[in-house]
GROMACS .gro file of C-alpha atoms in nm:
model
  257
    1MET     CA    1   9.317   7.759  12.318
    2TYR     CA    2   9.712   7.938  12.310
    3SER     CA    3   9.768   8.155  12.020
    4ILE     CA    4  10.122   8.302  11.930
    5ASP     CA    5  10.150   8.675  11.945
    6LEU     CA    6  10.483   8.859  11.849
    7THR     CA    7  10.343   9.155  11.835
    8GLY     CA    8  10.614   9.393  11.992
    9LYS     CA    9  10.890   9.114  11.947
   10ASN     CA   10  11.185   9.231  11.703
   11GLY     CA   11  11.422   8.936  11.496
   12VAL     CA   12  11.688   8.899  11.230
   13ILE     CA   13  11.600   8.659  10.986
   14ILE     CA   14  11.967   8.560  10.778
   15GLY     CA   15  11.917   8.362  10.465
   16VAL     CA   16  11.603   8.521  10.266
   17ALA     CA   17  11.699   8.452   9.866
   18ASN     CA   18  11.360   8.447   9.742
   19ASP     CA   19  10.990   8.354   9.787
   20ARG     CA   20  11.046   8.016   9.784
   21SER     CA   21  11.337   7.971  10.009
   22ILE     CA   22  11.291   7.838  10.379
   23ALA     CA   23  11.386   8.166  10.511
   24TRP     CA   24  11.123   8.357  10.384
   25GLY     CA   25  10.840   8.104  10.480
   26ILE     CA   26  10.993   8.181  10.823
   27ALA     CA   27  10.994   8.557  10.817
   28SER     CA   28  10.615   8.549  10.645
   29ILE     CA   29  10.506   8.349  10.922
   30LEU     CA   30  10.665   8.559  11.201
   31ALA     CA   31  10.549   8.883  11.058
   32GLN     CA   32  10.224   8.734  11.060
   33ALA     CA   33  10.251   8.679  11.365
   34GLY     CA   34  10.326   9.044  11.461
   35ALA     CA   35  10.691   9.066  11.455
   36ARG     CA   36  10.900   9.292  11.319
   37LEU     CA   37  11.194   9.199  11.095
   38ALA     CA   38  11.568   9.279  10.927
   39LEU     CA   39  11.611   9.071  10.672
   40THR     CA   40  11.939   9.018  10.514
   41TYR     CA   41  12.054   8.964  10.194
   42GLN     CA   42  12.405   8.793  10.041
   43ASN     CA   43  12.539   9.017   9.759
   44ASP     CA   44  12.365   9.286   9.542
   45ARG     CA   45  12.210   9.019   9.248
   46VAL     CA   46  11.956   8.905   9.515
   47LYS     CA   47  11.920   9.254   9.642
   48ASP     CA   48  11.633   9.385   9.476
   49ARG     CA   49  11.457   9.028   9.503
   50VAL     CA   50  11.490   9.035   9.916
   51THR     CA   51  11.425   9.400   9.935
   52LYS     CA   52  11.097   9.374   9.697
   53LEU     CA   53  10.995   9.069   9.943
   54ALA     CA   54  11.040   9.305  10.306
   55ASP     CA   55  10.822   9.553  10.134
   56THR     CA   56  10.518   9.357  10.168
   57LEU     CA   57  10.594   9.282  10.617
   58ASP     CA   58  10.532   9.553  10.798
   59GLY     CA   59  10.830   9.760  10.952
   60ALA     CA   60  11.099   9.537  10.767
   61MET     CA   61  11.415   9.646  10.699
   62THR     CA   62  11.659   9.500  10.464
   63MET     CA   63  12.053   9.467  10.495
   64PRO     CA   64  12.325   9.315  10.327
   65CYS     CA   65  12.511   9.032  10.484
   66ASP     CA   66  12.809   8.815  10.374
   67ALA     CA   67  12.833   8.593  10.661
   68THR     CA   68  13.171   8.534  10.627
   69ASP     CA   69  13.266   8.908  10.641
   70ASP     CA   70  13.293   8.981  11.040
   71SER     CA   71  13.249   9.367  10.913
   72GLN     CA   72  12.889   9.326  10.778
   73VAL     CA   73  12.803   9.112  11.045
   74GLU     CA   74  12.923   9.348  11.311
   75GLU     CA   75  12.731   9.614  11.102
   76VAL     CA   76  12.403   9.435  11.073
   77PHE     CA   77  12.352   9.421  11.410
   78HIS     CA   78  12.474   9.787  11.511
   79GLN     CA   79  12.198   9.869  11.233
   80VAL     CA   80  11.938   9.607  11.422
   81GLY     CA   81  12.036   9.805  11.739
   82GLU     CA   82  11.986  10.131  11.623
   83ASN     CA   83  11.674  10.051  11.492
   84PHE     CA   84  11.503   9.802  11.696
   85GLY     CA   85  11.680   9.861  12.043
   86GLU     CA   86  11.670   9.503  12.146
   87ILE     CA   87  11.584   9.125  11.940
   88SER     CA   88  11.358   8.843  12.059
   89PHE     CA   89  11.511   8.615  11.785
   90LEU     CA   90  11.723   8.527  11.521
   91VAL     CA   91  11.692   8.261  11.278
   92HIS     CA   92  11.996   8.151  11.047
   93SER     CA   93  11.942   7.966  10.755
   94ILE     CA   94  12.261   7.972  10.541
   95ALA     CA   95  12.450   7.702  10.378
   96PHE     CA   96  12.714   7.673  10.097
   97ALA     CA   97  12.903   7.413   9.928
   98ASN     CA   98  13.124   7.451   9.593
   99ARG     CA   99  12.903   7.270   9.333
  100GLU     CA  100  13.201   7.047   9.215
  101ASP     CA  101  13.217   6.926   9.559
  102LEU     CA  102  12.852   6.795   9.543
  103ASP     CA  103  12.917   6.629   9.229
  104GLY     CA  104  13.195   6.416   9.269
  105ARG     CA  105  13.300   6.147   9.564
  106PHE     CA  106  13.347   6.323   9.890
  107VAL     CA  107  13.713   6.183   9.900
  108ASP     CA  108  13.818   6.393   9.668
  109THR     CA  109  13.707   6.727   9.843
  110GLY     CA  110  13.961   6.960   9.801
  111ARG     CA  111  14.043   7.162  10.140
  112ASP     CA  112  13.954   7.515   9.989
  113GLY     CA  113  13.616   7.366   9.946
  114PHE     CA  114  13.587   7.194  10.270
  115ARG     CA  115  13.662   7.505  10.416
  116ILE     CA  116  13.385   7.718  10.277
  117ALA     CA  117  13.159   7.454  10.291
  118LEU     CA  118  13.188   7.461  10.716
  119GLU     CA  119  13.269   7.849  10.758
  120VAL     CA  120  12.961   7.953  10.552
  121SER     CA  121  12.725   7.669  10.684
  122ALA     CA  122  12.857   7.621  11.059
  123TYR     CA  123  13.092   7.865  11.144
  124SER     CA  124  12.884   8.182  11.032
  125LEU     CA  125  12.663   8.044  11.348
  126LEU     CA  126  12.871   8.176  11.612
  127PRO     CA  127  12.966   8.532  11.501
  128LEU     CA  128  12.612   8.581  11.459
  129VAL     CA  129  12.509   8.466  11.770
  130ARG     CA  130  12.790   8.639  11.932
  131HIS     CA  131  12.649   8.976  11.804
  132ALA     CA  132  12.306   8.926  11.834
  133ALA     CA  133  12.287   8.788  12.216
  134PRO     CA  134  12.371   9.109  12.366
  135LEU     CA  135  12.059   9.299  12.218
  136MET     CA  136  11.865   9.007  12.352
  137THR     CA  137  11.808   9.189  12.686
  138GLY     CA  138  11.467   8.981  12.789
  139GLY     CA  139  11.631   8.665  12.668
  140GLY     CA  140  11.563   8.529  12.322
  141SER     CA  141  11.561   8.225  12.057
  142VAL     CA  142  11.823   8.158  11.790
  143VAL     CA  143  11.665   7.870  11.541
  144ALA     CA  144  11.952   7.732  11.275
  145MET     CA  145  11.840   7.494  11.030
  146THR     CA  146  11.968   7.142  10.972
  147PHE     CA  147  11.916   6.838  10.771
  148ASP     CA  148  11.921   6.461  10.853
  149ALA     CA  149  12.255   6.416  10.642
  150SER     CA  150  12.447   6.542  10.947
  151GLN     CA  151  12.373   6.167  11.086
  152ARG     CA  152  12.355   5.965  10.787
  153VAL     CA  153  12.474   5.883  10.454
  154TYR     CA  154  12.338   6.097  10.154
  155PRO     CA  155  12.514   6.044   9.840
  156GLY     CA  156  12.526   6.363   9.647
  157TYR     CA  157  12.530   6.607   9.984
  158ASN     CA  158  12.880   6.494  10.020
  159VAL     CA  159  13.048   6.782  10.242
  160MET     CA  160  12.711   6.929  10.368
  161GLY     CA  161  12.635   6.649  10.556
  162THR     CA  162  12.980   6.692  10.725
  163ALA     CA  163  12.856   7.111  10.795
  164LYS     CA  164  12.543   7.018  10.926
  165ALA     CA  165  12.735   6.774  11.165
  166ALA     CA  166  12.939   7.083  11.276
  167LEU     CA  167  12.634   7.328  11.279
  168GLU     CA  168  12.466   7.066  11.521
  169HIS     CA  169  12.732   7.065  11.740
  170SER     CA  170  12.763   7.477  11.782
  171VAL     CA  171  12.408   7.437  11.852
  172ARG     CA  172  12.436   7.242  12.151
  173GLN     CA  173  12.769   7.383  12.228
  174LEU     CA  174  12.561   7.769  12.231
  175ALA     CA  175  12.294   7.659  12.391
  176TYR     CA  176  12.482   7.551  12.695
  177GLU     CA  177  12.687   7.911  12.717
  178PHE     CA  178  12.428   8.151  12.659
  179GLY     CA  179  12.138   7.958  12.858
  180GLU     CA  180  12.253   8.195  13.190
  181GLN     CA  181  12.146   8.476  12.964
  182ASN     CA  182  11.825   8.277  12.890
  183VAL     CA  183  11.910   8.274  12.544
  184ARG     CA  184  11.807   7.961  12.411
  185VAL     CA  185  11.985   7.775  12.099
  186ASN     CA  186  11.792   7.504  11.864
  187ALA     CA  187  11.791   7.382  11.466
  188ILE     CA  188  11.517   7.228  11.280
  189SER     CA  189  11.605   6.941  11.071
  190ALA     CA  190  11.368   6.985  10.793
  191GLY     CA  191  11.280   6.717  10.536
  192PRO     CA  192  11.410   6.765  10.164
  193LEU     CA  193  11.224   7.106  10.033
  194GLU     CA  194  11.233   7.225   9.693
  195THR     CA  195  11.400   7.491   9.733
  196LEU     CA  196  11.672   7.662   9.501
  197SER     CA  197  11.972   7.607   9.655
  198ALA     CA  198  11.869   7.227   9.693
  199ARG     CA  199  11.834   7.178   9.291
  200GLY     CA  200  12.180   7.221   9.283
  201ILE     CA  201  12.208   6.875   9.473
  202SER     CA  202  12.291   6.558   9.271
  203GLY     CA  203  11.983   6.270   9.343
  204PHE     CA  204  11.757   6.575   9.504
  205ARG     CA  205  11.460   6.414   9.341
  206ASP     CA  206  11.541   6.089   9.431
  207MET     CA  207  11.605   6.214   9.825
  208ARG     CA  208  11.245   6.347   9.824
  209HIS     CA  209  11.068   6.044   9.665
  210ALA     CA  210  11.253   5.831   9.912
  211ALA     CA  211  11.160   6.039  10.204
  212ALA     CA  212  10.788   6.069  10.117
  213GLU     CA  213  10.786   5.669  10.046
  214LYS     CA  214  10.941   5.554  10.384
  215ALA     CA  215  10.811   5.860  10.593
  216PRO     CA  216  10.511   5.706  10.864
  217LEU     CA  217  10.317   6.039  10.719
  218GLN     CA  218  10.331   5.892  10.312
  219ARG     CA  219  10.461   6.222  10.183
  220ASN     CA  220  10.704   6.488  10.197
  221ILE     CA  221  10.673   6.823  10.396
  222THR     CA  222  10.585   7.160  10.340
  223VAL     CA  223  10.800   7.464  10.397
  224ASP     CA  224  10.483   7.592  10.580
  225GLU     CA  225  10.528   7.285  10.842
  226VAL     CA  226  10.897   7.403  10.927
  227ALA     CA  227  10.801   7.778  10.954
  228GLN     CA  228  10.560   7.662  11.190
  229THR     CA  229  10.820   7.481  11.429
  230ALA     CA  230  11.017   7.799  11.365
  231LEU     CA  231  10.711   8.025  11.499
  232PHE     CA  232  10.728   7.803  11.803
  233LEU     CA  233  11.080   7.834  11.876
  234CYS     CA  234  11.078   8.153  11.840
  235SER     CA  235  10.795   8.198  12.082
  236SER     CA  236  10.738   8.166  12.428
  237LEU     CA  237  10.520   7.853  12.427
  238SER     CA  238  10.970   7.705  12.352
  239SER     CA  239  11.026   7.817  12.669
  240GLY     CA  240  11.216   7.511  12.822
  241ILE     CA  241  11.382   7.388  12.519
  242THR     CA  242  11.713   7.470  12.433
  243GLY     CA  243  12.008   7.272  12.232
  244THR     CA  244  11.779   7.006  12.057
  245ILE     CA  245  11.746   6.942  11.672
  246ILE     CA  246  11.371   6.897  11.624
  247PRO     CA  247  11.321   6.698  11.276
  248VAL     CA  248  11.039   6.854  11.084
  249ASP     CA  249  11.047   6.524  10.835
  250ALA     CA  250  10.696   6.328  10.810
  251GLY     CA  251  10.885   6.090  11.067
  252TYR     CA  252  11.122   5.995  10.835
  253HIS     CA  253  11.391   5.974  11.080
  254ILE     CA  254  11.268   5.736  11.304
  255MET     CA  255  11.262   5.456  11.010
  256ALA     CA  256  11.511   5.220  10.966
  257VAL     CA  257  11.371   5.017  10.658
   0.00000   0.00000   0.00000
């Protein structure tokens, strides 16, 4: 029987906001498997919250990282290199769009709102991988978080669907470019989860109800199920998988009617 042991492995988790965030669920299970982690927080507003969570993990470190600030991104991996030496995985779990661009019509999305959503939710993966890959001296794994709205219309998700589509293409492109370095790049397409950020999406509760009703498993998924998939992708058990979007949605994505 296989078990996943990440003892001696190091990694970076981008996007922990609170104890209900997907990023924290992933961080928790990776730490339980023995990995040592660096967690980043966006700003001082969430610093104490993330630091307290990190204190529950053996050997974890925390750092600020605004993914739109190239100097902060560079500094994160400079510190990680000094403290860890090398890393085996990077988890990208950040997304953002202005509230007004989620509440209104997609056609009314402003130029700045479109740019911000794409920059934070999709482009940010590029500089993070660019700085992480040199520390993956023995190969590594990058895991990003996406959603089914990259392929289908979810009223109220609007420009975030466009951003997730861009993120998924970025995953495939990066998987190609870093394959020769044995760095794998994949994404998890999670079903609707009760996170703080999800509450800002108009009609989110309707999304969850529809997903549970339509999915073959007849239920919504849990953060733990997403975290378990991330653990698999960060381990050697997934050594032959790259450039792939893995749905963790109770089978919702296969259904038409």
